[in-house]
Short mmCIF file of C-alpha atoms and ligand atoms in Angstrom, two decimals:
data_model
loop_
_atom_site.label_atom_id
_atom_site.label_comp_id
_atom_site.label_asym_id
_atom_site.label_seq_id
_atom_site.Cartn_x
_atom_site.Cartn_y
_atom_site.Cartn_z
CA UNK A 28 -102.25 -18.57 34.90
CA UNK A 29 -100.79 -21.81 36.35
CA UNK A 30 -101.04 -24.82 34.13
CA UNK A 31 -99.16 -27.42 36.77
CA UNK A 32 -101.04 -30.71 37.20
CA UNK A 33 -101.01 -33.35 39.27
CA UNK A 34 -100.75 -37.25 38.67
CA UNK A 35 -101.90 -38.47 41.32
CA UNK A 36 -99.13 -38.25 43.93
CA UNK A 37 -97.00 -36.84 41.10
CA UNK A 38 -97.12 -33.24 40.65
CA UNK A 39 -95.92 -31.86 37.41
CA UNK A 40 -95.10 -27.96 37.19
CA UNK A 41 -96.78 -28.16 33.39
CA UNK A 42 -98.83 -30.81 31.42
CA UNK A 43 -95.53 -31.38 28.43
CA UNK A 44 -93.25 -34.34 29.46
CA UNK A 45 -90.43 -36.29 27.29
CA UNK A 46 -91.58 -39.40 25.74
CA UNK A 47 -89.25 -42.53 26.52
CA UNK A 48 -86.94 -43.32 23.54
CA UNK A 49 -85.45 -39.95 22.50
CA UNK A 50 -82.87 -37.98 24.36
CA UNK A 51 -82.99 -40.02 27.41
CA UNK A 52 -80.10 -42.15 28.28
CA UNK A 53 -77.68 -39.43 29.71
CA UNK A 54 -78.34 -36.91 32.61
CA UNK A 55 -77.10 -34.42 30.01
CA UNK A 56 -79.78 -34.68 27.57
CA UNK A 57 -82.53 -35.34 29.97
CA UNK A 58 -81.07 -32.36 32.24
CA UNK A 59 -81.09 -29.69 28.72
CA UNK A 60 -85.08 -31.09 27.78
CA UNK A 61 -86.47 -29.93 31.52
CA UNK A 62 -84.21 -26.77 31.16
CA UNK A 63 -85.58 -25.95 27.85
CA UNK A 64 -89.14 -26.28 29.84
CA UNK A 65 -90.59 -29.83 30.00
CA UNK A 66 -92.71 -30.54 33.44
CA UNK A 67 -90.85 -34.38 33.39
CA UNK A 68 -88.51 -36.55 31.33
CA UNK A 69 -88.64 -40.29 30.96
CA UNK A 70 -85.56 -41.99 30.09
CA UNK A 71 -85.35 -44.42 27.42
CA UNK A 72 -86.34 -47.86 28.93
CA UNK A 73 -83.85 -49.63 30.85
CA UNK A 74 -83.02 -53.23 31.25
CA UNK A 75 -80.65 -55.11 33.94
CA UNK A 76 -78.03 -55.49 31.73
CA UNK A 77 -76.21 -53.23 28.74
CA UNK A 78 -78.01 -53.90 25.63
CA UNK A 79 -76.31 -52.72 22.01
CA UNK A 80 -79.64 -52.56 19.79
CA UNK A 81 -80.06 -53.59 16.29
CA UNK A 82 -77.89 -52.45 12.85
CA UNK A 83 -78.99 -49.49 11.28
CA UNK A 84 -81.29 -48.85 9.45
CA UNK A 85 -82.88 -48.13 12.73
CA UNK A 86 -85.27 -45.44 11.79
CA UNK A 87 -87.51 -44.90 8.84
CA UNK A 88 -88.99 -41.25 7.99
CA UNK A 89 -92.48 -42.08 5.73
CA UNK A 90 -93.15 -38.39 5.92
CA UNK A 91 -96.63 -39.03 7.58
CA UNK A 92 -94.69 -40.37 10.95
CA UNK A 93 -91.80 -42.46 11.89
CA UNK A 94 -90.97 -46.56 12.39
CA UNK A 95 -88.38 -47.23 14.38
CA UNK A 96 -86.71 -50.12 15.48
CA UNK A 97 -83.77 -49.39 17.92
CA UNK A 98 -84.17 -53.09 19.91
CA UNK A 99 -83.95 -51.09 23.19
CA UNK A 100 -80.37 -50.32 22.71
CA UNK A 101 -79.46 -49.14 26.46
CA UNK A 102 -76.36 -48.99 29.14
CA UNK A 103 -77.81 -50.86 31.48
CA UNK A 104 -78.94 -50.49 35.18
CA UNK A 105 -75.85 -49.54 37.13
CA UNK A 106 -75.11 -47.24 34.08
CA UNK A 107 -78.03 -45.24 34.55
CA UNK A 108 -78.28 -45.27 37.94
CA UNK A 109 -75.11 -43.04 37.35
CA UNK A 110 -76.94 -40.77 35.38
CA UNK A 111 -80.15 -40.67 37.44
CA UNK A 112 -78.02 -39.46 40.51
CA UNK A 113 -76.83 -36.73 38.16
CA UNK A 114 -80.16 -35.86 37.06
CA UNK A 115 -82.09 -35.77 40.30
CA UNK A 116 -79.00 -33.75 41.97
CA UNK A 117 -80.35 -31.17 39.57
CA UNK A 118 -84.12 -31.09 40.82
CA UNK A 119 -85.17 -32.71 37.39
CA UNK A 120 -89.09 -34.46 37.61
CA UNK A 121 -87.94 -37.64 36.48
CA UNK A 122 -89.75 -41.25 35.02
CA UNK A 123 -87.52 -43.99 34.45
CA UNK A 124 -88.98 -46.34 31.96
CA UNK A 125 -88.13 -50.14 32.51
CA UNK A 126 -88.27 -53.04 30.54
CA UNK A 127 -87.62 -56.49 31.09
CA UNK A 128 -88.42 -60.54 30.10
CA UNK A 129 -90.49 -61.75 32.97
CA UNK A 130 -92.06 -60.21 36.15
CA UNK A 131 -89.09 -60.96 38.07
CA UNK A 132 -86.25 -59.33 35.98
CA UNK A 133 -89.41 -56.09 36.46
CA UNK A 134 -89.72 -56.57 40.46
CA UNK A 135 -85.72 -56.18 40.42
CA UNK A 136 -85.58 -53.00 38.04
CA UNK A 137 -88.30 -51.50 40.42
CA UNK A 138 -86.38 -52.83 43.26
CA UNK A 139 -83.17 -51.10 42.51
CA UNK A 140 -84.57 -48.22 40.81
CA UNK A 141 -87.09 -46.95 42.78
CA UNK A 142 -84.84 -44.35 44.91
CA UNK A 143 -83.30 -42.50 42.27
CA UNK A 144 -86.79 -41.50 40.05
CA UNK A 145 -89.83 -39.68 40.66
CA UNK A 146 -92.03 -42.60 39.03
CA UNK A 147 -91.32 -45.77 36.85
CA UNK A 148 -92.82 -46.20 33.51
CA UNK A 149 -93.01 -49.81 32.71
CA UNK A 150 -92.79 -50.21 28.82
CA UNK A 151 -94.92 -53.29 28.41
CA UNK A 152 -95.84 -52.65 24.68
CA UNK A 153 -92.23 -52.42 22.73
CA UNK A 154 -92.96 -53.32 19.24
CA UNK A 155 -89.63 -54.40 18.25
CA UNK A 156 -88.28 -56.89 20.15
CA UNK A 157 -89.63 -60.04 20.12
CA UNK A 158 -91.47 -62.40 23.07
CA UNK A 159 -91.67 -62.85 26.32
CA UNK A 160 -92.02 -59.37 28.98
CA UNK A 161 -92.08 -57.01 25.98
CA UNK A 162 -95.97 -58.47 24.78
CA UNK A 163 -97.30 -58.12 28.02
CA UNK A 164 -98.97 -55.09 27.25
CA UNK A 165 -101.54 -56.84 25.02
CA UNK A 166 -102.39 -59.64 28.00
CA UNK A 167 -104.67 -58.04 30.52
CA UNK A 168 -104.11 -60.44 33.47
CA UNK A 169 -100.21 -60.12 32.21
CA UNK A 170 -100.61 -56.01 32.60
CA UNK A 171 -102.77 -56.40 36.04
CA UNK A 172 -100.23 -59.03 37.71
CA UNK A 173 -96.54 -57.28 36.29
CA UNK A 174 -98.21 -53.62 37.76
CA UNK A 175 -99.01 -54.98 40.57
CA UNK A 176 -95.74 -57.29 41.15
CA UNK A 177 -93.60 -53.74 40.16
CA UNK A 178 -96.20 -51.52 42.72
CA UNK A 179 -94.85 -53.99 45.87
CA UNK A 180 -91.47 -53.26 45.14
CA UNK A 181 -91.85 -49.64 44.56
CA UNK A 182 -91.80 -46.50 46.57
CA UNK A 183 -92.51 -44.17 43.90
CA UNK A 184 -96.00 -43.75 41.70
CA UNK A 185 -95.73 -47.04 38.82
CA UNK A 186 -97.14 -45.54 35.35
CA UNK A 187 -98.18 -48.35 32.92
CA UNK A 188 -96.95 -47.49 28.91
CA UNK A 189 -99.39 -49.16 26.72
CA UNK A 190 -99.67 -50.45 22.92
CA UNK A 191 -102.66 -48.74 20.60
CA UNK A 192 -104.57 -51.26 20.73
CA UNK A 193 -107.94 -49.44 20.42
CA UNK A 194 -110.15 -52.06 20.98
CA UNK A 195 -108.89 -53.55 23.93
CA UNK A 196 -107.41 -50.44 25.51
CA UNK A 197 -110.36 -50.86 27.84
CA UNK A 198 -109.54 -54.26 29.52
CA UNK A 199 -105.59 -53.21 29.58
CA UNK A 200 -106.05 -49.62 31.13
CA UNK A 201 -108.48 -51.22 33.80
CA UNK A 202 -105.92 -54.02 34.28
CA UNK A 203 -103.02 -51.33 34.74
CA UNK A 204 -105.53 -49.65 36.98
CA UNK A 205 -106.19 -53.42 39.25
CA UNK A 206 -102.67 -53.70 39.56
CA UNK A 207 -101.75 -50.48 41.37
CA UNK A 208 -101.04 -48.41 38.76
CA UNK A 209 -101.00 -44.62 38.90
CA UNK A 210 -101.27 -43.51 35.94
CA UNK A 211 -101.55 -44.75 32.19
CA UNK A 212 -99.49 -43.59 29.33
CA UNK A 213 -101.41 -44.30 25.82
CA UNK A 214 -99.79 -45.08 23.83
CA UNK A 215 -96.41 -46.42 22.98
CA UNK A 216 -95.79 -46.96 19.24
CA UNK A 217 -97.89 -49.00 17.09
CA UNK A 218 -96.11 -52.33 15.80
CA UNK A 219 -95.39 -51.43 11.50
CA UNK A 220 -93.20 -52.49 8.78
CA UNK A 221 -91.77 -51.36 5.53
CA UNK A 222 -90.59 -53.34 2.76
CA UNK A 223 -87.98 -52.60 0.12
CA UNK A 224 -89.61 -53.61 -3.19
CA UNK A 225 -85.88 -54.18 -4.83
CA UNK A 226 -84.32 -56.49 -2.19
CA UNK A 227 -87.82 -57.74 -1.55
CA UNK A 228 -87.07 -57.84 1.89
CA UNK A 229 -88.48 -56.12 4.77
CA UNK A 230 -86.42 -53.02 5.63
CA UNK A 231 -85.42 -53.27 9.37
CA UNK A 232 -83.47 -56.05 11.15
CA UNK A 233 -85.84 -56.74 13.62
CA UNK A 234 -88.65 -56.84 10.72
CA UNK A 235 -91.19 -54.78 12.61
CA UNK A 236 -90.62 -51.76 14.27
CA UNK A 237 -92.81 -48.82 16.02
CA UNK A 238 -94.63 -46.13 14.42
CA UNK A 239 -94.86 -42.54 15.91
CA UNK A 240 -95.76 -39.59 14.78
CA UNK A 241 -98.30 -38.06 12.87
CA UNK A 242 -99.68 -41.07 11.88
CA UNK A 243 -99.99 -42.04 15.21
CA UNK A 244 -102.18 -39.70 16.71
CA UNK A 245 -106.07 -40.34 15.83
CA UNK A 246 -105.16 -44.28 17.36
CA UNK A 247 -103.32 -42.69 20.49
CA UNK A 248 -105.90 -40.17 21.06
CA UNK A 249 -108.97 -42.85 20.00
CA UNK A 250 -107.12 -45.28 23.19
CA UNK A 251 -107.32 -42.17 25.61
CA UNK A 252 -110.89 -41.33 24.65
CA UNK A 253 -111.87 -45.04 25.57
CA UNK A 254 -109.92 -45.45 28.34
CA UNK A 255 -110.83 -42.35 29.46
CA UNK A 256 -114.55 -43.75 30.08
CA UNK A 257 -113.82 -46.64 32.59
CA UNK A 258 -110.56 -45.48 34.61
CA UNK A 259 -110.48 -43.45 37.31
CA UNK A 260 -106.56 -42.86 37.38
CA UNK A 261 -105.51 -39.99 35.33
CA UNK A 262 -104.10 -41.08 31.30
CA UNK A 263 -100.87 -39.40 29.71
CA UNK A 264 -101.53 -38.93 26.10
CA UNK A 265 -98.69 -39.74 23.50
CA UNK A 266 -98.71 -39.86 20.19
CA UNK A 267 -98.14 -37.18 17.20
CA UNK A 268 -98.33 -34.11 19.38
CA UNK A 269 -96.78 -31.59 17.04
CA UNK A 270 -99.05 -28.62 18.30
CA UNK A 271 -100.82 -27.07 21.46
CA UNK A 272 -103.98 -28.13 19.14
CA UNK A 273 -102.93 -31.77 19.28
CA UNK A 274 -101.95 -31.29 22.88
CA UNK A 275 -105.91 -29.54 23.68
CA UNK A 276 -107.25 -32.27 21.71
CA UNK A 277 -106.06 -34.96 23.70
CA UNK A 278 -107.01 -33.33 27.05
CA UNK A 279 -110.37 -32.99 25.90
CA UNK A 280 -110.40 -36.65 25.11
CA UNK A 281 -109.37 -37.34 28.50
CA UNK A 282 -105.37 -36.85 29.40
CA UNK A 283 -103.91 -34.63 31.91
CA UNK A 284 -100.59 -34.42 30.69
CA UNK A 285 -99.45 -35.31 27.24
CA UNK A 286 -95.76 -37.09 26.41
CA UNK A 287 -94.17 -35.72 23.53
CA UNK A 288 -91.30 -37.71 20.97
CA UNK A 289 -91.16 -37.28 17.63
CA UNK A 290 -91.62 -34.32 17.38
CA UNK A 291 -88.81 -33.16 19.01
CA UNK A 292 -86.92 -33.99 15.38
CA UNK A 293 -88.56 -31.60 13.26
CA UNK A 294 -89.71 -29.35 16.06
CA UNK A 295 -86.31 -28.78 18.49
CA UNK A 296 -86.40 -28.52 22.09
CA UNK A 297 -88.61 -25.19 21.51
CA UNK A 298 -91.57 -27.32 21.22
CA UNK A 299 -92.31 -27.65 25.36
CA UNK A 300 -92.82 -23.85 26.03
CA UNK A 301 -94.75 -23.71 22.94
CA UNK A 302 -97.28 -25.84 23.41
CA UNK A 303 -97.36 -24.52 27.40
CA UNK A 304 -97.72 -21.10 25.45
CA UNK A 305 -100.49 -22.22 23.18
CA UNK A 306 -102.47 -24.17 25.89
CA UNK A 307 -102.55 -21.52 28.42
CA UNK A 308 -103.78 -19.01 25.96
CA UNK A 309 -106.19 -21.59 24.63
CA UNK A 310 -107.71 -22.13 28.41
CA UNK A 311 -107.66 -17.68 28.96
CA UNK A 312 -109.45 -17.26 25.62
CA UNK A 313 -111.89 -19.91 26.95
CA UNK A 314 -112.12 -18.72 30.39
CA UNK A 315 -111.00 -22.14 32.05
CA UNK A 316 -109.46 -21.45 35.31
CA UNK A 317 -107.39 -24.75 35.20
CA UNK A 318 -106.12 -27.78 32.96
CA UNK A 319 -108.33 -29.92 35.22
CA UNK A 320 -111.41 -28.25 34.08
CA UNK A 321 -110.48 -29.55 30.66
CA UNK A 322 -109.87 -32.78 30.87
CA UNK A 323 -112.40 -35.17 28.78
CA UNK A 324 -114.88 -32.36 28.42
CA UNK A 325 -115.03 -33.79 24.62
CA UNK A 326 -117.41 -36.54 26.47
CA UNK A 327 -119.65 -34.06 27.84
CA UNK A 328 -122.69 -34.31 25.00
C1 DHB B 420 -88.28 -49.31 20.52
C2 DHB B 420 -88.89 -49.37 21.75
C3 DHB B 420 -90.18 -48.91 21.92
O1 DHB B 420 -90.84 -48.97 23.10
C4 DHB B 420 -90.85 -48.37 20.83
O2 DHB B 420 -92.09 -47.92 21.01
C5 DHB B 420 -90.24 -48.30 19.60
C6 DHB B 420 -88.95 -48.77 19.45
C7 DHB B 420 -86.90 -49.83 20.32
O3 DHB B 420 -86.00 -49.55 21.12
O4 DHB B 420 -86.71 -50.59 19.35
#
Protein backbone atom coordinates (compact mmCIF):
# COMPACT_ATOMS: atom_id res chain seq x y z
CA UNK A 1 0.00 0.00 0.00
CA UNK A 2 1.28 3.49 -0.97
CA UNK A 3 1.07 6.09 1.73
CA UNK A 4 2.73 9.15 -0.53
CA UNK A 5 0.73 12.39 -0.31
CA UNK A 6 0.57 15.33 -1.91
CA UNK A 7 0.76 19.09 -0.69
CA UNK A 8 -0.58 20.69 -3.04
CA UNK A 9 2.04 21.00 -5.79
CA UNK A 10 4.37 19.22 -3.34
CA UNK A 11 4.38 15.59 -3.49
CA UNK A 12 5.80 13.75 -0.59
CA UNK A 13 6.74 9.90 -1.07
CA UNK A 14 5.27 9.41 2.79
CA UNK A 15 3.26 11.63 5.28
CA UNK A 16 6.71 11.82 8.15
CA UNK A 17 8.85 14.99 7.51
CA UNK A 18 11.73 16.66 9.83
CA UNK A 19 10.58 19.42 11.92
CA UNK A 20 12.78 22.73 11.56
CA UNK A 21 15.23 23.10 14.51
CA UNK A 22 16.87 19.66 14.90
CA UNK A 23 19.39 18.12 12.60
CA UNK A 24 19.04 20.63 9.95
CA UNK A 25 21.82 22.98 9.30
CA UNK A 26 24.23 20.62 7.31
CA UNK A 27 23.48 18.59 4.06
CA UNK A 28 24.93 15.76 6.15
CA UNK A 29 22.38 15.52 8.73
CA UNK A 30 19.49 16.46 6.62
CA UNK A 31 20.90 13.95 3.82
CA UNK A 32 21.15 10.73 6.84
CA UNK A 33 17.18 11.81 8.20
CA UNK A 34 15.62 11.24 4.40
CA UNK A 35 17.98 8.14 4.11
CA UNK A 36 16.83 6.74 7.31
CA UNK A 37 13.15 7.26 5.59
CA UNK A 38 11.60 10.73 6.09
CA UNK A 39 9.26 11.92 2.93
CA UNK A 40 11.02 15.76 3.53
CA UNK A 41 13.40 17.65 5.79
CA UNK A 42 13.20 21.27 6.78
CA UNK A 43 16.27 22.92 7.77
CA UNK A 44 16.57 24.89 10.79
CA UNK A 45 15.39 28.49 9.92
CA UNK A 46 17.72 30.64 8.20
CA UNK A 47 18.42 34.29 8.35
CA UNK A 48 20.59 36.66 5.90
CA UNK A 49 23.31 36.78 8.00
CA UNK A 50 25.36 34.12 10.47
CA UNK A 51 23.73 34.21 13.75
CA UNK A 52 25.66 32.51 17.03
CA UNK A 53 22.47 31.87 19.36
CA UNK A 54 22.22 32.28 23.00
CA UNK A 55 24.62 30.68 26.08
CA UNK A 56 23.69 27.46 27.20
CA UNK A 57 21.51 26.44 29.01
CA UNK A 58 19.76 26.22 25.74
CA UNK A 59 17.50 23.32 26.35
CA UNK A 60 15.45 22.23 29.28
CA UNK A 61 14.12 18.43 29.58
CA UNK A 62 10.74 18.75 32.13
CA UNK A 63 10.17 15.12 31.36
CA UNK A 64 6.59 15.89 30.00
CA UNK A 65 8.29 17.84 26.81
CA UNK A 66 11.07 20.16 26.09
CA UNK A 67 11.75 24.31 26.23
CA UNK A 68 14.20 25.40 24.25
CA UNK A 69 15.73 28.49 23.56
CA UNK A 70 18.54 28.28 20.89
CA UNK A 71 17.92 32.24 19.56
CA UNK A 72 18.02 30.81 15.99
CA UNK A 73 21.64 30.11 16.14
CA UNK A 74 22.36 29.60 12.21
CA UNK A 75 25.31 30.00 9.39
CA UNK A 76 23.68 32.18 7.47
CA UNK A 77 22.35 32.38 3.83
CA UNK A 78 25.35 31.88 1.59
CA UNK A 79 26.32 29.14 4.17
CA UNK A 80 23.44 27.13 3.52
CA UNK A 81 23.00 27.71 0.21
CA UNK A 82 26.25 25.53 0.26
CA UNK A 83 24.61 22.90 1.91
CA UNK A 84 21.29 23.02 0.03
CA UNK A 85 23.28 22.41 -3.30
CA UNK A 86 24.67 19.38 -1.50
CA UNK A 87 21.44 18.22 -0.39
CA UNK A 88 19.32 18.59 -3.51
CA UNK A 89 22.37 16.99 -5.64
CA UNK A 90 21.24 14.00 -3.63
CA UNK A 91 17.41 13.99 -4.68
CA UNK A 92 16.51 14.98 -0.99
CA UNK A 93 12.53 16.60 -0.71
CA UNK A 94 13.65 19.59 0.87
CA UNK A 95 11.82 22.84 3.00
CA UNK A 96 14.01 25.53 3.90
CA UNK A 97 12.63 27.39 6.82
CA UNK A 98 13.34 31.25 6.87
CA UNK A 99 13.23 33.78 9.29
CA UNK A 100 13.75 37.30 9.30
CA UNK A 101 12.90 41.09 10.98
CA UNK A 102 10.64 42.69 8.47
CA UNK A 103 8.93 41.63 5.15
CA UNK A 104 11.76 42.79 3.24
CA UNK A 105 14.76 40.95 4.88
CA UNK A 106 11.67 37.72 4.03
CA UNK A 107 11.12 38.83 0.18
CA UNK A 108 15.12 38.59 -0.04
CA UNK A 109 15.49 35.08 1.76
CA UNK A 110 12.68 33.89 -0.69
CA UNK A 111 14.40 35.73 -3.36
CA UNK A 112 17.69 34.02 -3.08
CA UNK A 113 16.48 30.85 -1.81
CA UNK A 114 13.89 29.83 -3.83
CA UNK A 115 16.08 27.71 -6.47
CA UNK A 116 17.82 25.50 -4.26
CA UNK A 117 14.49 24.02 -2.06
CA UNK A 118 11.48 22.21 -2.81
CA UNK A 119 9.29 24.75 -0.61
CA UNK A 120 10.03 27.54 2.03
CA UNK A 121 8.72 27.36 5.47
CA UNK A 122 8.47 30.78 6.86
CA UNK A 123 8.90 30.54 10.75
CA UNK A 124 6.71 33.43 11.78
CA UNK A 125 6.02 32.15 15.39
CA UNK A 126 9.74 31.75 17.09
CA UNK A 127 9.18 32.03 20.71
CA UNK A 128 12.53 33.05 21.70
CA UNK A 129 13.71 35.87 20.17
CA UNK A 130 12.27 38.92 20.79
CA UNK A 131 10.20 41.67 18.37
CA UNK A 132 9.81 42.63 15.26
CA UNK A 133 9.40 39.63 12.07
CA UNK A 134 9.58 36.81 14.64
CA UNK A 135 5.72 37.91 16.26
CA UNK A 136 4.22 38.04 13.09
CA UNK A 137 2.68 34.86 13.42
CA UNK A 138 0.19 36.14 16.04
CA UNK A 139 -0.90 39.35 13.62
CA UNK A 140 -3.28 38.10 10.99
CA UNK A 141 -2.95 40.98 8.45
CA UNK A 142 1.02 40.60 9.44
CA UNK A 143 0.72 36.59 8.39
CA UNK A 144 -1.64 37.46 5.18
CA UNK A 145 0.72 40.42 3.84
CA UNK A 146 4.53 38.60 4.76
CA UNK A 147 2.89 35.17 2.79
CA UNK A 148 1.89 36.95 0.29
CA UNK A 149 5.05 39.44 -0.06
CA UNK A 150 7.34 35.85 0.21
CA UNK A 151 4.67 33.99 -2.55
CA UNK A 152 5.77 36.99 -5.31
CA UNK A 153 9.21 36.28 -4.89
CA UNK A 154 8.96 32.60 -4.90
CA UNK A 155 8.98 29.83 -7.39
CA UNK A 156 8.49 27.08 -5.12
CA UNK A 157 5.14 26.17 -2.84
CA UNK A 158 5.49 28.96 0.53
CA UNK A 159 4.31 26.85 3.77
CA UNK A 160 3.33 29.18 6.69
CA UNK A 161 4.81 27.72 10.42
CA UNK A 162 2.46 28.92 12.98
CA UNK A 163 2.36 29.56 16.95
CA UNK A 164 -0.44 27.38 19.11
CA UNK A 165 -2.42 29.82 19.50
CA UNK A 166 -5.72 27.84 19.68
CA UNK A 167 -8.03 30.43 19.67
CA UNK A 168 -6.98 32.44 16.95
CA UNK A 169 -5.51 29.69 14.80
CA UNK A 170 -8.60 30.38 12.73
CA UNK A 171 -7.97 34.04 11.60
CA UNK A 172 -4.00 33.15 11.16
CA UNK A 173 -4.45 29.85 9.06
CA UNK A 174 -7.07 31.78 6.82
CA UNK A 175 -4.62 34.71 6.68
CA UNK A 176 -1.68 32.24 5.63
CA UNK A 177 -4.26 30.86 3.28
CA UNK A 178 -5.16 34.93 1.70
CA UNK A 179 -1.67 35.38 1.26
CA UNK A 180 -0.77 32.54 -1.10
CA UNK A 181 0.15 30.10 1.08
CA UNK A 182 0.28 26.39 0.32
CA UNK A 183 0.22 24.79 3.06
CA UNK A 184 0.12 25.39 6.98
CA UNK A 185 2.37 23.86 9.49
CA UNK A 186 0.63 23.91 13.16
CA UNK A 187 2.34 24.41 15.17
CA UNK A 188 5.72 25.72 16.06
CA UNK A 189 6.54 25.65 19.80
CA UNK A 190 4.51 27.23 22.37
CA UNK A 191 6.26 30.37 24.10
CA UNK A 192 7.25 28.80 28.14
CA UNK A 193 9.57 29.48 30.89
CA UNK A 194 11.21 27.89 33.83
CA UNK A 195 12.49 29.43 36.82
CA UNK A 196 15.26 28.36 39.16
CA UNK A 197 13.80 28.76 42.67
CA UNK A 198 17.59 29.18 44.19
CA UNK A 199 18.94 31.95 41.90
CA UNK A 200 15.37 33.16 41.65
CA UNK A 201 15.93 33.86 38.24
CA UNK A 202 14.40 32.58 35.20
CA UNK A 203 16.49 29.74 33.72
CA UNK A 204 17.28 30.64 30.04
CA UNK A 205 19.04 33.75 28.64
CA UNK A 206 16.52 34.74 26.45
CA UNK A 207 13.87 34.26 29.46
CA UNK A 208 11.29 32.45 27.39
CA UNK A 209 11.84 29.77 25.22
CA UNK A 210 9.65 27.07 23.13
CA UNK A 211 7.99 24.08 24.35
CA UNK A 212 7.78 20.79 22.30
CA UNK A 213 7.03 17.66 22.97
CA UNK A 214 4.64 15.75 24.72
CA UNK A 215 3.24 18.49 26.27
CA UNK A 216 2.72 19.98 23.17
CA UNK A 217 0.50 17.85 21.42
CA UNK A 218 -3.35 18.19 22.59
CA UNK A 219 -2.63 22.36 21.69
CA UNK A 220 -0.93 21.37 18.25
CA UNK A 221 -3.46 18.88 17.40
CA UNK A 222 -6.54 21.24 19.04
CA UNK A 223 -4.95 24.23 16.22
CA UNK A 224 -5.20 21.56 13.32
CA UNK A 225 -8.68 20.43 14.32
CA UNK A 226 -9.82 24.20 14.08
CA UNK A 227 -8.04 25.14 11.32
CA UNK A 228 -8.92 22.23 9.74
CA UNK A 229 -12.71 23.58 9.56
CA UNK A 230 -12.20 26.86 7.53
CA UNK A 231 -9.04 26.17 5.18
CA UNK A 232 -9.05 24.62 2.18
CA UNK A 233 -5.12 24.20 1.81
CA UNK A 234 -3.88 21.07 3.30
CA UNK A 235 -2.28 21.54 7.38
CA UNK A 236 1.09 19.74 8.50
CA UNK A 237 0.65 18.65 12.00
CA UNK A 238 3.61 19.13 14.55
CA UNK A 239 3.77 18.70 17.84
CA UNK A 240 4.58 15.59 20.31
CA UNK A 241 4.35 12.92 17.66
CA UNK A 242 6.11 10.10 19.47
CA UNK A 243 3.86 7.30 17.84
CA UNK A 244 1.94 6.22 14.57
CA UNK A 245 -1.10 6.78 17.20
CA UNK A 246 -0.17 10.43 17.61
CA UNK A 247 0.62 10.58 13.93
CA UNK A 248 -3.33 8.84 13.05
CA UNK A 249 -4.63 11.16 15.52
CA UNK A 250 -3.63 14.18 13.95
CA UNK A 251 -4.73 13.09 10.42
CA UNK A 252 -8.00 12.44 11.67
CA UNK A 253 -8.08 15.92 13.06
CA UNK A 254 -7.27 17.19 9.78
CA UNK A 255 -3.32 17.00 8.61
CA UNK A 256 -1.94 15.29 5.69
CA UNK A 257 1.45 15.00 6.69
CA UNK A 258 2.76 15.35 10.18
CA UNK A 259 6.44 17.10 11.10
CA UNK A 260 8.23 15.34 13.62
CA UNK A 261 11.18 16.98 16.33
CA UNK A 262 11.52 16.02 19.54
CA UNK A 263 11.16 13.04 19.32
CA UNK A 264 13.90 12.27 17.38
CA UNK A 265 15.97 12.56 21.00
CA UNK A 266 14.52 9.80 22.77
CA UNK A 267 13.28 8.00 19.69
CA UNK A 268 16.55 7.96 17.03
CA UNK A 269 16.26 8.29 13.45
CA UNK A 270 14.18 4.84 13.58
CA UNK A 271 11.18 6.77 14.38
CA UNK A 272 10.20 7.75 10.38
CA UNK A 273 9.76 4.10 9.12
CA UNK A 274 8.02 3.38 12.24
CA UNK A 275 5.40 5.47 12.26
CA UNK A 276 5.14 4.82 8.12
CA UNK A 277 4.99 1.11 9.49
CA UNK A 278 2.32 1.74 12.06
CA UNK A 279 0.13 4.04 9.82
CA UNK A 280 -0.02 1.83 6.89
CA UNK A 281 -1.04 -1.08 8.95
CA UNK A 282 -3.44 1.14 10.82
CA UNK A 283 -5.19 2.25 7.27
CA UNK A 284 -5.04 -2.05 5.98
CA UNK A 285 -6.62 -3.07 9.29
CA UNK A 286 -9.21 -0.34 8.54
CA UNK A 287 -9.60 -0.96 4.97
CA UNK A 288 -8.68 2.73 3.85
CA UNK A 289 -7.30 2.64 0.45
CA UNK A 290 -5.32 5.95 1.00
CA UNK A 291 -4.02 8.62 3.64
CA UNK A 292 -6.41 11.02 1.88
CA UNK A 293 -9.37 9.07 2.88
CA UNK A 294 -8.29 9.83 6.42
CA UNK A 295 -7.77 13.07 6.72
CA UNK A 296 -10.25 14.98 9.30
CA UNK A 297 -12.62 12.06 9.32
CA UNK A 298 -12.60 12.84 13.30
CA UNK A 299 -15.16 15.77 12.06
CA UNK A 300 -17.40 13.47 10.42
CA UNK A 301 -20.28 13.14 13.42
C1 LIG B 1 13.90 28.46 18.55
C2 LIG B 1 13.21 28.70 17.37
C3 LIG B 1 11.93 28.22 17.20
O1 LIG B 1 11.20 28.45 16.08
C4 LIG B 1 11.34 27.49 18.21
O2 LIG B 1 10.11 27.02 18.02
C5 LIG B 1 12.02 27.24 19.38
C6 LIG B 1 13.31 27.73 19.55
C7 LIG B 1 15.27 28.99 18.76
O3 LIG B 1 16.13 28.88 17.88
O4 LIG B 1 15.49 29.58 19.83
Amino acid sequence: MSINVSLGALSLRNPTILASGILGTTASSLIRVYKSGAGAVVSKSISINPNEGYKTPVLIDLGYGYINSMGLPNPGLDEMIVEFKVVKSKKVKLFGSIFASDIDEFKYLASKLTDYVDALELNLSCPTKMGVGLEIGKIPWMVEETTREVYKKSKVPVIVKLPPLVTLIDELTLAAEDGGASAVTLTNTAKAMKIDVFSKKPILQGVYGGLSGKALKPLSLACVFKAYEVLSIPIIGCGGIYSWEDAVEYILAGAKAIQIGSAIVSEGLGIFKKICIGIKKYLEENNIDKINDLVGLAHRR
